[in-house]
Short mmCIF file of the N, C-alpha and C atoms (twelve columns), coordinates in Angstrom:
data_MODEL
# 
_entry.id   MODEL 
# 
loop_
_atom_site.group_PDB 
_atom_site.id 
_atom_site.type_symbol 
_atom_site.label_atom_id 
_atom_site.label_alt_id 
_atom_site.label_comp_id 
_atom_site.label_asym_id 
_atom_site.label_seq_id 
_atom_site.Cartn_x 
_atom_site.Cartn_y 
_atom_site.Cartn_z 
_atom_site.pdbx_PDB_model_num 
ATOM 1   N N  . UNK A 1   -28.395 -11.818 17.623  1 
ATOM 2   C CA . UNK A 1   -29.008 -10.558 17.212  1 
ATOM 3   C C  . UNK A 1   -28.087 -9.394  17.587  1 
ATOM 4   N N  . UNK A 2   -27.821 -8.516  16.619  1 
ATOM 5   C CA . UNK A 2   -26.932 -7.394  16.876  1 
ATOM 6   C C  . UNK A 2   -27.632 -6.327  17.711  1 
ATOM 7   N N  . UNK A 3   -26.881 -5.730  18.590  1 
ATOM 8   C CA . UNK A 3   -27.373 -4.693  19.459  1 
ATOM 9   C C  . UNK A 3   -27.579 -3.404  18.657  1 
ATOM 10  N N  . UNK A 4   -28.831 -2.947  18.528  1 
ATOM 11  C CA . UNK A 4   -29.161 -1.767  17.724  1 
ATOM 12  C C  . UNK A 4   -28.495 -0.506  18.262  1 
ATOM 13  N N  . UNK A 5   -28.441 -0.361  19.584  1 
ATOM 14  C CA . UNK A 5   -27.787 0.816   20.161  1 
ATOM 15  C C  . UNK A 5   -26.301 0.835   19.848  1 
ATOM 16  N N  . UNK A 6   -25.666 -0.327  19.918  1 
ATOM 17  C CA . UNK A 6   -24.243 -0.423  19.600  1 
ATOM 18  C C  . UNK A 6   -24.001 -0.053  18.145  1 
ATOM 19  N N  . UNK A 7   -24.850 -0.548  17.259  1 
ATOM 20  C CA . UNK A 7   -24.706 -0.217  15.834  1 
ATOM 21  C C  . UNK A 7   -24.864 1.287   15.628  1 
ATOM 22  N N  . UNK A 8   -25.883 1.877   16.250  1 
ATOM 23  C CA . UNK A 8   -26.120 3.310   16.108  1 
ATOM 24  C C  . UNK A 8   -24.931 4.123   16.620  1 
ATOM 25  N N  . UNK A 9   -24.385 3.728   17.774  1 
ATOM 26  C CA . UNK A 9   -23.230 4.445   18.338  1 
ATOM 27  C C  . UNK A 9   -22.028 4.328   17.408  1 
ATOM 28  N N  . UNK A 10  -21.776 3.125   16.893  1 
ATOM 29  C CA . UNK A 10  -20.641 2.923   15.987  1 
ATOM 30  C C  . UNK A 10  -20.830 3.697   14.685  1 
ATOM 31  N N  . UNK A 11  -22.070 3.761   14.183  1 
ATOM 32  C CA . UNK A 11  -22.330 4.537   12.966  1 
ATOM 33  C C  . UNK A 11  -21.975 5.999   13.191  1 
ATOM 34  N N  . UNK A 12  -22.353 6.522   14.347  1 
ATOM 35  C CA . UNK A 12  -22.079 7.930   14.658  1 
ATOM 36  C C  . UNK A 12  -20.587 8.210   14.745  1 
ATOM 37  N N  . UNK A 13  -19.846 7.367   15.458  1 
ATOM 38  C CA . UNK A 13  -18.418 7.648   15.644  1 
ATOM 39  C C  . UNK A 13  -17.580 7.298   14.416  1 
ATOM 40  N N  . UNK A 14  -18.150 6.518   13.498  1 
ATOM 41  C CA . UNK A 14  -17.350 6.114   12.340  1 
ATOM 42  C C  . UNK A 14  -17.495 7.059   11.145  1 
ATOM 43  N N  . UNK A 15  -18.486 7.975   11.185  1 
ATOM 44  C CA . UNK A 15  -18.587 8.916   10.060  1 
ATOM 45  C C  . UNK A 15  -17.246 9.621   9.908   1 
ATOM 46  N N  . UNK A 16  -16.747 9.640   8.691   1 
ATOM 47  C CA . UNK A 16  -15.412 10.178  8.429   1 
ATOM 48  C C  . UNK A 16  -15.499 11.272  7.385   1 
ATOM 49  N N  . UNK A 17  -14.838 12.387  7.676   1 
ATOM 50  C CA . UNK A 17  -14.788 13.525  6.757   1 
ATOM 51  C C  . UNK A 17  -13.331 13.871  6.490   1 
ATOM 52  N N  . UNK A 18  -13.011 13.998  5.218   1 
ATOM 53  C CA . UNK A 18  -11.650 14.344  4.810   1 
ATOM 54  C C  . UNK A 18  -11.746 15.466  3.775   1 
ATOM 55  N N  . UNK A 19  -10.970 16.516  3.979   1 
ATOM 56  C CA . UNK A 19  -10.918 17.618  3.013   1 
ATOM 57  C C  . UNK A 19  -9.618  17.530  2.219   1 
ATOM 58  N N  . UNK A 20  -9.728  17.798  0.931   1 
ATOM 59  C CA . UNK A 20  -8.554  17.764  0.053   1 
ATOM 60  C C  . UNK A 20  -8.664  18.910  -0.945  1 
ATOM 61  N N  . UNK A 21  -7.512  19.355  -1.410  1 
ATOM 62  C CA . UNK A 21  -7.453  20.325  -2.504  1 
ATOM 63  C C  . UNK A 21  -7.215  19.569  -3.794  1 
ATOM 64  N N  . UNK A 22  -7.830  20.036  -4.857  1 
ATOM 65  C CA . UNK A 22  -7.607  19.446  -6.175  1 
ATOM 66  C C  . UNK A 22  -6.491  20.246  -6.838  1 
ATOM 67  N N  . UNK A 23  -5.309  19.654  -6.866  1 
ATOM 68  C CA . UNK A 23  -4.139  20.286  -7.462  1 
ATOM 69  C C  . UNK A 23  -3.924  19.752  -8.873  1 
ATOM 70  N N  . UNK A 24  -3.161  20.464  -9.692  1 
ATOM 71  C CA . UNK A 24  -2.931  20.011  -11.074 1 
ATOM 72  C C  . UNK A 24  -2.374  18.592  -11.194 1 
ATOM 73  N N  . UNK A 25  -1.649  18.130  -10.202 1 
ATOM 74  C CA . UNK A 25  -1.070  16.776  -10.272 1 
ATOM 75  C C  . UNK A 25  -2.137  15.685  -10.203 1 
ATOM 76  N N  . UNK A 26  -3.383  16.046  -9.826  1 
ATOM 77  C CA . UNK A 26  -4.464  15.060  -9.722  1 
ATOM 78  C C  . UNK A 26  -5.513  15.240  -10.826 1 
ATOM 79  N N  . UNK A 27  -5.195  16.085  -11.816 1 
ATOM 80  C CA . UNK A 27  -6.185  16.366  -12.860 1 
ATOM 81  C C  . UNK A 27  -5.776  15.787  -14.207 1 
ATOM 82  N N  . UNK A 28  -6.757  15.725  -15.095 1 
ATOM 83  C CA . UNK A 28  -6.538  15.231  -16.453 1 
ATOM 84  C C  . UNK A 28  -6.305  16.404  -17.418 1 
ATOM 85  N N  . UNK A 29  -6.295  16.109  -18.704 1 
ATOM 86  C CA . UNK A 29  -6.041  17.157  -19.700 1 
ATOM 87  C C  . UNK A 29  -7.204  18.140  -19.852 1 
ATOM 88  N N  . UNK A 30  -8.333  17.870  -19.196 1 
ATOM 89  C CA . UNK A 30  -9.452  18.817  -19.160 1 
ATOM 90  C C  . UNK A 30  -9.374  19.715  -17.931 1 
ATOM 91  N N  . UNK A 31  -8.312  19.546  -17.129 1 
ATOM 92  C CA . UNK A 31  -8.107  20.315  -15.902 1 
ATOM 93  C C  . UNK A 31  -9.192  20.021  -14.863 1 
ATOM 94  N N  . UNK A 32  -9.670  18.749  -14.875 1 
ATOM 95  C CA . UNK A 32  -10.621 18.291  -13.862 1 
ATOM 96  C C  . UNK A 32  -10.050 17.043  -13.195 1 
ATOM 97  N N  . UNK A 33  -10.534 16.749  -12.016 1 
ATOM 98  C CA . UNK A 33  -10.037 15.619  -11.231 1 
ATOM 99  C C  . UNK A 33  -10.165 14.312  -12.011 1 
ATOM 100 N N  . UNK A 34  -9.088  13.538  -12.072 1 
ATOM 101 C CA . UNK A 34  -9.134  12.206  -12.682 1 
ATOM 102 C C  . UNK A 34  -10.192 11.371  -11.955 1 
ATOM 103 N N  . UNK A 35  -11.004 10.632  -12.701 1 
ATOM 104 C CA . UNK A 35  -11.989 9.749   -12.088 1 
ATOM 105 C C  . UNK A 35  -11.333 8.709   -11.209 1 
ATOM 106 N N  . UNK A 36  -10.206 8.164   -11.650 1 
ATOM 107 C CA . UNK A 36  -9.488  7.165   -10.861 1 
ATOM 108 C C  . UNK A 36  -8.968  7.719   -9.548  1 
ATOM 109 N N  . UNK A 37  -8.561  8.974   -9.558  1 
ATOM 110 C CA . UNK A 37  -8.094  9.622   -8.323  1 
ATOM 111 C C  . UNK A 37  -9.268  9.789   -7.358  1 
ATOM 112 N N  . UNK A 38  -10.418 10.180  -7.883  1 
ATOM 113 C CA . UNK A 38  -11.612 10.326  -7.044  1 
ATOM 114 C C  . UNK A 38  -11.983 8.978   -6.417  1 
ATOM 115 N N  . UNK A 39  -11.930 7.904   -7.217  1 
ATOM 116 C CA . UNK A 39  -12.256 6.569   -6.690  1 
ATOM 117 C C  . UNK A 39  -11.270 6.150   -5.612  1 
ATOM 118 N N  . UNK A 40  -9.996  6.456   -5.817  1 
ATOM 119 C CA . UNK A 40  -8.973  6.135   -4.810  1 
ATOM 120 C C  . UNK A 40  -9.277  6.868   -3.502  1 
ATOM 121 N N  . UNK A 41  -9.547  8.158   -3.598  1 
ATOM 122 C CA . UNK A 41  -9.863  8.932   -2.397  1 
ATOM 123 C C  . UNK A 41  -11.103 8.371   -1.706  1 
ATOM 124 N N  . UNK A 42  -12.109 8.005   -2.484  1 
ATOM 125 C CA . UNK A 42  -13.355 7.479   -1.918  1 
ATOM 126 C C  . UNK A 42  -13.114 6.148   -1.212  1 
ATOM 127 N N  . UNK A 43  -12.316 5.270   -1.823  1 
ATOM 128 C CA . UNK A 43  -12.023 3.971   -1.201  1 
ATOM 129 C C  . UNK A 43  -11.252 4.174   0.100   1 
ATOM 130 N N  . UNK A 44  -10.317 5.117   0.109   1 
ATOM 131 C CA . UNK A 44  -9.536  5.383   1.323   1 
ATOM 132 C C  . UNK A 44  -10.424 5.858   2.475   1 
ATOM 133 N N  . UNK A 45  -11.291 6.827   2.208   1 
ATOM 134 C CA . UNK A 45  -12.142 7.354   3.279   1 
ATOM 135 C C  . UNK A 45  -13.192 6.316   3.690   1 
ATOM 136 N N  . UNK A 46  -13.658 5.510   2.745   1 
ATOM 137 C CA . UNK A 46  -14.590 4.425   3.080   1 
ATOM 138 C C  . UNK A 46  -13.914 3.399   3.980   1 
ATOM 139 N N  . UNK A 47  -12.658 3.068   3.660   1 
ATOM 140 C CA . UNK A 47  -11.887 2.121   4.477   1 
ATOM 141 C C  . UNK A 47  -11.751 2.640   5.917   1 
ATOM 142 N N  . UNK A 48  -11.459 3.931   6.055   1 
ATOM 143 C CA . UNK A 48  -11.308 4.510   7.393   1 
ATOM 144 C C  . UNK A 48  -12.624 4.392   8.161   1 
ATOM 145 N N  . UNK A 49  -13.731 4.748   7.528   1 
ATOM 146 C CA . UNK A 49  -15.039 4.659   8.193   1 
ATOM 147 C C  . UNK A 49  -15.364 3.212   8.560   1 
ATOM 148 N N  . UNK A 50  -15.092 2.274   7.649   1 
ATOM 149 C CA . UNK A 50  -15.378 0.854   7.917   1 
ATOM 150 C C  . UNK A 50  -14.542 0.338   9.085   1 
ATOM 151 N N  . UNK A 51  -13.275 0.728   9.121   1 
ATOM 152 C CA . UNK A 51  -12.392 0.291   10.205  1 
ATOM 153 C C  . UNK A 51  -12.813 0.909   11.531  1 
ATOM 154 N N  . UNK A 52  -13.179 2.181   11.512  1 
ATOM 155 C CA . UNK A 52  -13.632 2.835   12.741  1 
ATOM 156 C C  . UNK A 52  -14.904 2.177   13.263  1 
ATOM 157 N N  . UNK A 53  -15.748 1.696   12.355  1 
ATOM 158 C CA . UNK A 53  -16.977 1.021   12.760  1 
ATOM 159 C C  . UNK A 53  -16.677 -0.368  13.318  1 
ATOM 160 N N  . UNK A 54  -15.964 -1.168  12.550  1 
ATOM 161 C CA . UNK A 54  -15.747 -2.577  12.914  1 
ATOM 162 C C  . UNK A 54  -14.677 -2.755  13.984  1 
ATOM 163 N N  . UNK A 55  -13.695 -1.856  14.004  1 
ATOM 164 C CA . UNK A 55  -12.528 -1.998  14.899  1 
ATOM 165 C C  . UNK A 55  -11.843 -3.344  14.675  1 
ATOM 166 N N  . UNK A 56  -11.855 -3.752  13.402  1 
ATOM 167 C CA . UNK A 56  -11.193 -4.982  12.959  1 
ATOM 168 C C  . UNK A 56  -10.579 -4.704  11.604  1 
ATOM 169 N N  . UNK A 57  -9.746  -5.623  11.146  1 
ATOM 170 C CA . UNK A 57  -9.209  -5.497  9.792   1 
ATOM 171 C C  . UNK A 57  -10.354 -5.675  8.804   1 
ATOM 172 N N  . UNK A 58  -10.418 -4.800  7.817   1 
ATOM 173 C CA . UNK A 58  -11.435 -4.905  6.775   1 
ATOM 174 C C  . UNK A 58  -10.760 -4.758  5.419   1 
ATOM 175 N N  . UNK A 59  -11.391 -5.334  4.399   1 
ATOM 176 C CA . UNK A 59  -10.911 -5.185  3.026   1 
ATOM 177 C C  . UNK A 59  -12.103 -4.851  2.136   1 
ATOM 178 N N  . UNK A 60  -11.820 -4.085  1.095   1 
ATOM 179 C CA . UNK A 60  -12.845 -3.764  0.103   1 
ATOM 180 C C  . UNK A 60  -13.147 -5.023  -0.696  1 
ATOM 181 N N  . UNK A 61  -14.431 -5.362  -0.822  1 
ATOM 182 C CA . UNK A 61  -14.787 -6.530  -1.629  1 
ATOM 183 C C  . UNK A 61  -15.518 -6.144  -2.909  1 
ATOM 184 N N  . UNK A 62  -16.141 -4.973  -2.913  1 
ATOM 185 C CA . UNK A 62  -16.798 -4.522  -4.145  1 
ATOM 186 C C  . UNK A 62  -17.176 -3.053  -4.018  1 
ATOM 187 N N  . UNK A 63  -17.447 -2.468  -5.158  1 
ATOM 188 C CA . UNK A 63  -18.032 -1.130  -5.186  1 
ATOM 189 C C  . UNK A 63  -19.379 -1.253  -5.866  1 
ATOM 190 N N  . UNK A 64  -20.249 -0.346  -5.511  1 
ATOM 191 C CA . UNK A 64  -21.540 -0.286  -6.178  1 
ATOM 192 C C  . UNK A 64  -21.514 0.910   -7.104  1 
ATOM 193 N N  . UNK A 65  -22.625 1.252   -7.654  1 
ATOM 194 C CA . UNK A 65  -22.668 2.335   -8.623  1 
ATOM 195 C C  . UNK A 65  -22.033 3.593   -8.064  1 
ATOM 196 N N  . UNK A 66  -21.168 4.198   -8.869  1 
ATOM 197 C CA . UNK A 66  -20.562 5.484   -8.537  1 
ATOM 198 C C  . UNK A 66  -21.054 6.472   -9.583  1 
ATOM 199 N N  . UNK A 67  -21.682 7.542   -9.114  1 
ATOM 200 C CA . UNK A 67  -22.234 8.549   -10.016 1 
ATOM 201 C C  . UNK A 67  -21.381 9.806   -9.977  1 
ATOM 202 N N  . UNK A 68  -20.833 10.150  -11.131 1 
ATOM 203 C CA . UNK A 68  -20.068 11.384  -11.300 1 
ATOM 204 C C  . UNK A 68  -21.066 12.430  -11.787 1 
ATOM 205 N N  . UNK A 69  -21.590 13.217  -10.858 1 
ATOM 206 C CA . UNK A 69  -22.665 14.155  -11.181 1 
ATOM 207 C C  . UNK A 69  -22.149 15.418  -11.870 1 
ATOM 208 N N  . UNK A 70  -20.923 15.797  -11.556 1 
ATOM 209 C CA . UNK A 70  -20.342 16.972  -12.212 1 
ATOM 210 C C  . UNK A 70  -18.829 16.919  -12.115 1 
ATOM 211 N N  . UNK A 71  -18.126 17.524  -13.081 1 
ATOM 212 C CA . UNK A 71  -16.666 17.526  -13.029 1 
ATOM 213 C C  . UNK A 71  -16.162 18.376  -11.868 1 
ATOM 214 N N  . UNK A 72  -14.994 18.000  -11.368 1 
ATOM 215 C CA . UNK A 72  -14.383 18.730  -10.250 1 
ATOM 216 C C  . UNK A 72  -13.142 19.443  -10.787 1 
ATOM 217 N N  . UNK A 73  -13.193 20.766  -10.879 1 
ATOM 218 C CA . UNK A 73  -12.076 21.500  -11.477 1 
ATOM 219 C C  . UNK A 73  -10.861 21.617  -10.555 1 
ATOM 220 N N  . UNK A 74  -9.727  21.823  -11.173 1 
ATOM 221 C CA . UNK A 74  -8.492  22.072  -10.425 1 
ATOM 222 C C  . UNK A 74  -8.669  23.347  -9.599  1 
ATOM 223 N N  . UNK A 75  -8.012  23.398  -8.442  1 
ATOM 224 C CA . UNK A 75  -8.034  24.595  -7.608  1 
ATOM 225 C C  . UNK A 75  -9.241  24.711  -6.703  1 
ATOM 226 N N  . UNK A 76  -9.980  23.623  -6.541  1 
ATOM 227 C CA . UNK A 76  -11.174 23.666  -5.689  1 
ATOM 228 C C  . UNK A 76  -10.964 22.737  -4.488  1 
ATOM 229 N N  . UNK A 77  -11.646 23.030  -3.423  1 
ATOM 230 C CA . UNK A 77  -11.614 22.204  -2.223  1 
ATOM 231 C C  . UNK A 77  -12.707 21.156  -2.331  1 
ATOM 232 N N  . UNK A 78  -12.391 19.923  -1.959  1 
ATOM 233 C CA . UNK A 78  -13.421 18.888  -1.896  1 
ATOM 234 C C  . UNK A 78  -13.452 18.308  -0.491  1 
ATOM 235 N N  . UNK A 79  -14.644 17.899  -0.077  1 
ATOM 236 C CA . UNK A 79  -14.793 17.188  1.188   1 
ATOM 237 C C  . UNK A 79  -15.421 15.846  0.884   1 
ATOM 238 N N  . UNK A 80  -14.775 14.791  1.362   1 
ATOM 239 C CA . UNK A 80  -15.298 13.441  1.236   1 
ATOM 240 C C  . UNK A 80  -15.974 13.085  2.553   1 
ATOM 241 N N  . UNK A 81  -17.197 12.579  2.467   1 
ATOM 242 C CA . UNK A 81  -17.949 12.199  3.657   1 
ATOM 243 C C  . UNK A 81  -18.343 10.737  3.504   1 
ATOM 244 N N  . UNK A 82  -17.878 9.899   4.446   1 
ATOM 245 C CA . UNK A 82  -18.165 8.460   4.403   1 
ATOM 246 C C  . UNK A 82  -18.949 8.077   5.645   1 
ATOM 247 N N  . UNK A 83  -19.971 7.234   5.429   1 
ATOM 248 C CA . UNK A 83  -20.747 6.754   6.566   1 
ATOM 249 C C  . UNK A 83  -21.236 5.341   6.307   1 
ATOM 250 N N  . UNK A 84  -21.217 4.551   7.363   1 
ATOM 251 C CA . UNK A 84  -21.698 3.171   7.291   1 
ATOM 252 C C  . UNK A 84  -23.217 3.224   7.202   1 
ATOM 253 N N  . UNK A 85  -23.776 2.522   6.204   1 
ATOM 254 C CA . UNK A 85  -25.228 2.564   6.000   1 
ATOM 255 C C  . UNK A 85  -25.892 1.197   6.122   1 
ATOM 256 N N  . UNK A 86  -25.088 0.136   6.118   1 
ATOM 257 C CA . UNK A 86  -25.656 -1.206  6.239   1 
ATOM 258 C C  . UNK A 86  -24.623 -2.110  6.897   1 
ATOM 259 N N  . UNK A 87  -25.091 -2.958  7.816   1 
ATOM 260 C CA . UNK A 87  -24.199 -3.866  8.546   1 
ATOM 261 C C  . UNK A 87  -24.741 -5.279  8.461   1 
ATOM 262 N N  . UNK A 88  -23.894 -6.199  8.023   1 
ATOM 263 C CA . UNK A 88  -24.228 -7.612  8.029   1 
ATOM 264 C C  . UNK A 88  -23.418 -8.316  9.097   1 
ATOM 265 N N  . UNK A 89  -23.378 -9.619  9.054   1 
ATOM 266 C CA . UNK A 89  -22.620 -10.374 10.058  1 
ATOM 267 C C  . UNK A 89  -21.120 -10.161 9.908   1 
ATOM 268 N N  . UNK A 90  -20.604 -10.249 8.675   1 
ATOM 269 C CA . UNK A 90  -19.165 -10.077 8.433   1 
ATOM 270 C C  . UNK A 90  -18.871 -8.901  7.505   1 
ATOM 271 N N  . UNK A 91  -19.916 -8.297  6.963   1 
ATOM 272 C CA . UNK A 91  -19.693 -7.240  5.971   1 
ATOM 273 C C  . UNK A 91  -20.418 -5.960  6.342   1 
ATOM 274 N N  . UNK A 92  -20.014 -4.887  5.686   1 
ATOM 275 C CA . UNK A 92  -20.703 -3.629  5.852   1 
ATOM 276 C C  . UNK A 92  -20.582 -2.802  4.582   1 
ATOM 277 N N  . UNK A 93  -21.530 -1.877  4.443   1 
ATOM 278 C CA . UNK A 93  -21.591 -1.012  3.272   1 
ATOM 279 C C  . UNK A 93  -21.368 0.421   3.717   1 
ATOM 280 N N  . UNK A 94  -20.504 1.124   2.987   1 
ATOM 281 C CA . UNK A 94  -20.174 2.509   3.295   1 
ATOM 282 C C  . UNK A 94  -20.539 3.372   2.092   1 
ATOM 283 N N  . UNK A 95  -21.335 4.402   2.309   1 
ATOM 284 C CA . UNK A 95  -21.628 5.369   1.257   1 
ATOM 285 C C  . UNK A 95  -20.664 6.530   1.382   1 
ATOM 286 N N  . UNK A 96  -20.202 7.005   0.232   1 
ATOM 287 C CA . UNK A 96  -19.255 8.118   0.203   1 
ATOM 288 C C  . UNK A 96  -19.780 9.180   -0.756  1 
ATOM 289 N N  . UNK A 97  -19.776 10.414  -0.297  1 
ATOM 290 C CA . UNK A 97  -20.115 11.556  -1.137  1 
ATOM 291 C C  . UNK A 97  -18.900 12.462  -1.216  1 
ATOM 292 N N  . UNK A 98  -18.698 13.038  -2.381  1 
ATOM 293 C CA . UNK A 98  -17.686 14.082  -2.530  1 
ATOM 294 C C  . UNK A 98  -18.423 15.380  -2.831  1 
ATOM 295 N N  . UNK A 99  -18.187 16.365  -1.978  1 
ATOM 296 C CA . UNK A 99  -18.752 17.691  -2.164  1 
ATOM 297 C C  . UNK A 99  -17.645 18.618  -2.618  1 
ATOM 298 N N  . UNK A 100 -17.965 19.525  -3.535  1 
ATOM 299 C CA . UNK A 100 -16.966 20.526  -3.883  1 
ATOM 300 C C  . UNK A 100 -17.374 21.844  -3.268  1 
ATOM 301 N N  . UNK A 101 -16.355 22.591  -2.868  1 
ATOM 302 C CA . UNK A 101 -16.580 23.892  -2.242  1 
ATOM 303 C C  . UNK A 101 -15.681 24.907  -2.921  1 
ATOM 304 N N  . UNK A 102 -16.270 26.026  -3.274  1 
ATOM 305 C CA . UNK A 102 -15.455 27.116  -3.775  1 
ATOM 306 C C  . UNK A 102 -14.749 27.732  -2.571  1 
ATOM 307 N N  . UNK A 103 -13.487 28.075  -2.756  1 
ATOM 308 C CA . UNK A 103 -12.694 28.568  -1.631  1 
ATOM 309 C C  . UNK A 103 -13.184 29.900  -1.073  1 
ATOM 310 N N  . UNK A 104 -13.711 30.755  -1.934  1 
ATOM 311 C CA . UNK A 104 -14.016 32.110  -1.485  1 
ATOM 312 C C  . UNK A 104 -15.507 32.428  -1.538  1 
ATOM 313 N N  . UNK A 105 -16.329 31.384  -1.412  1 
ATOM 314 C CA . UNK A 105 -17.771 31.594  -1.318  1 
ATOM 315 C C  . UNK A 105 -18.369 30.458  -0.494  1 
ATOM 316 N N  . UNK A 106 -19.651 30.552  -0.232  1 
ATOM 317 C CA . UNK A 106 -20.335 29.514  0.541   1 
ATOM 318 C C  . UNK A 106 -20.895 28.416  -0.348  1 
ATOM 319 N N  . UNK A 107 -20.596 28.455  -1.645  1 
ATOM 320 C CA . UNK A 107 -21.156 27.474  -2.567  1 
ATOM 321 C C  . UNK A 107 -20.585 26.085  -2.270  1 
ATOM 322 N N  . UNK A 108 -21.495 25.130  -2.112  1 
ATOM 323 C CA . UNK A 108 -21.138 23.731  -1.827  1 
ATOM 324 C C  . UNK A 108 -22.090 22.863  -2.634  1 
ATOM 325 N N  . UNK A 109 -21.540 21.867  -3.322  1 
ATOM 326 C CA . UNK A 109 -22.348 21.054  -4.209  1 
ATOM 327 C C  . UNK A 109 -21.838 19.619  -4.222  1 
ATOM 328 N N  . UNK A 110 -22.787 18.662  -4.228  1 
ATOM 329 C CA . UNK A 110 -22.393 17.259  -4.313  1 
ATOM 330 C C  . UNK A 110 -21.953 16.973  -5.745  1 
ATOM 331 N N  . UNK A 111 -20.764 16.374  -5.885  1 
ATOM 332 C CA . UNK A 111 -20.220 16.105  -7.220  1 
ATOM 333 C C  . UNK A 111 -20.200 14.616  -7.542  1 
ATOM 334 N N  . UNK A 112 -19.907 13.775  -6.545  1 
ATOM 335 C CA . UNK A 112 -19.784 12.330  -6.775  1 
ATOM 336 C C  . UNK A 112 -20.400 11.605  -5.589  1 
ATOM 337 N N  . UNK A 113 -21.048 10.480  -5.865  1 
ATOM 338 C CA . UNK A 113 -21.576 9.635   -4.799  1 
ATOM 339 C C  . UNK A 113 -21.379 8.171   -5.185  1 
ATOM 340 N N  . UNK A 114 -21.109 7.338   -4.195  1 
ATOM 341 C CA . UNK A 114 -20.911 5.920   -4.466  1 
ATOM 342 C C  . UNK A 114 -20.938 5.105   -3.192  1 
ATOM 343 N N  . UNK A 115 -20.908 3.787   -3.354  1 
ATOM 344 C CA . UNK A 115 -20.943 2.887   -2.197  1 
ATOM 345 C C  . UNK A 115 -19.851 1.830   -2.325  1 
ATOM 346 N N  . UNK A 116 -19.279 1.478   -1.190  1 
ATOM 347 C CA . UNK A 116 -18.185 0.516   -1.117  1 
ATOM 348 C C  . UNK A 116 -18.549 -0.549  -0.085  1 
ATOM 349 N N  . UNK A 117 -18.297 -1.801  -0.436  1 
ATOM 350 C CA . UNK A 117 -18.594 -2.925  0.460   1 
ATOM 351 C C  . UNK A 117 -17.307 -3.509  1.008   1 
ATOM 352 N N  . UNK A 118 -17.321 -3.790  2.297   1 
ATOM 353 C CA . UNK A 118 -16.156 -4.317  2.998   1 
ATOM 354 C C  . UNK A 118 -16.524 -5.593  3.730   1 
ATOM 355 N N  . UNK A 119 -15.517 -6.415  3.985   1 
ATOM 356 C CA . UNK A 119 -15.699 -7.583  4.829   1 
ATOM 357 C C  . UNK A 119 -14.609 -7.544  5.901   1 
ATOM 358 N N  . UNK A 120 -14.990 -7.892  7.125   1 
ATOM 359 C CA . UNK A 120 -14.022 -8.001  8.221   1 
ATOM 360 C C  . UNK A 120 -13.286 -9.323  8.063   1 
ATOM 361 N N  . UNK A 121 -11.972 -9.297  8.295   1 
ATOM 362 C CA . UNK A 121 -11.177 -10.521 8.158   1 
ATOM 363 C C  . UNK A 121 -10.373 -10.793 9.421   1 
ATOM 364 N N  . UNK A 122 -10.068 -12.079 9.630   1 
ATOM 365 C CA . UNK A 122 -9.248  -12.487 10.771  1 
ATOM 366 C C  . UNK A 122 -7.781  -12.558 10.354  1 
ATOM 367 N N  . UNK A 123 -6.949  -13.098 11.239  1 
ATOM 368 C CA . UNK A 123 -5.500  -13.173 10.965  1 
ATOM 369 C C  . UNK A 123 -5.168  -14.095 9.793   1 
ATOM 370 N N  . UNK A 124 -6.097  -14.961 9.414   1 
ATOM 371 C CA . UNK A 124 -5.896  -15.847 8.261   1 
ATOM 372 C C  . UNK A 124 -6.549  -15.300 6.989   1 
ATOM 373 N N  . UNK A 125 -6.973  -14.045 7.073   1 
ATOM 374 C CA . UNK A 125 -7.617  -13.363 5.947   1 
ATOM 375 C C  . UNK A 125 -8.942  -14.011 5.537   1 
ATOM 376 N N  . UNK A 126 -9.613  -14.612 6.502   1 
ATOM 377 C CA . UNK A 126 -10.922 -15.221 6.304   1 
ATOM 378 C C  . UNK A 126 -11.987 -14.306 6.919   1 
ATOM 379 N N  . UNK A 127 -13.197 -14.285 6.340   1 
ATOM 380 C CA . UNK A 127 -14.258 -13.451 6.930   1 
ATOM 381 C C  . UNK A 127 -14.490 -13.786 8.394   1 
ATOM 382 N N  . UNK A 128 -14.710 -12.748 9.171   1 
ATOM 383 C CA . UNK A 128 -14.938 -12.909 10.608  1 
ATOM 384 C C  . UNK A 128 -16.090 -11.992 11.023  1 
ATOM 385 N N  . UNK A 129 -16.865 -12.367 12.037  1 
ATOM 386 C CA . UNK A 129 -17.965 -11.506 12.464  1 
ATOM 387 C C  . UNK A 129 -17.481 -10.119 12.900  1 
ATOM 388 N N  . UNK A 130 -18.244 -9.123  12.535  1 
ATOM 389 C CA . UNK A 130 -17.908 -7.746  12.920  1 
ATOM 390 C C  . UNK A 130 -18.048 -7.583  14.424  1 
ATOM 391 N N  . UNK A 131 -19.098 -8.168  14.977  1 
ATOM 392 C CA . UNK A 131 -19.313 -8.069  16.413  1 
ATOM 393 C C  . UNK A 131 -18.975 -9.377  17.081  1 
ATOM 394 N N  . UNK A 132 -18.279 -9.288  18.203  1 
ATOM 395 C CA . UNK A 132 -17.981 -10.480 18.989  1 
ATOM 396 C C  . UNK A 132 -19.271 -10.943 19.680  1 
ATOM 397 N N  . UNK A 133 -19.289 -12.209 20.072  1 
ATOM 398 C CA . UNK A 133 -20.478 -12.801 20.695  1 
ATOM 399 C C  . UNK A 133 -20.964 -11.995 21.903  1 
ATOM 400 N N  . UNK A 134 -20.041 -11.406 22.668  1 
ATOM 401 C CA . UNK A 134 -20.419 -10.726 23.917  1 
ATOM 402 C C  . UNK A 134 -20.843 -9.287  23.702  1 
ATOM 403 N N  . UNK A 135 -20.889 -8.804  22.463  1 
ATOM 404 C CA . UNK A 135 -21.274 -7.407  22.235  1 
ATOM 405 C C  . UNK A 135 -22.764 -7.300  21.975  1 
# 
């Protein structure tokens, strides 16, 4: 049985926030962020949160529904927020939200949300328990 306090503590310390600017090199011909670039950023921040939680090697095994709620224009600041929301024996689920912020106002809005699933692996790249027996 996993220790609930340990899980709660790891969830708290693993929340990851990354801020990025949307520059023209990351946009499409509509001058909005490429969907593939957004997915790449989301997978990266999810990986960081998963690793901070598990403190083991992890790999992405699947993504769940990703909702693009609104386009993200060039020249705007985005913040990616990743947090572990579900923990199994060898796997975990990380939800990621992308918020856009106007640089010169307090306006902040959720633009994209999605979930990424990871599995902890050992040195042979085989699934391994996230928590050791003594934890």
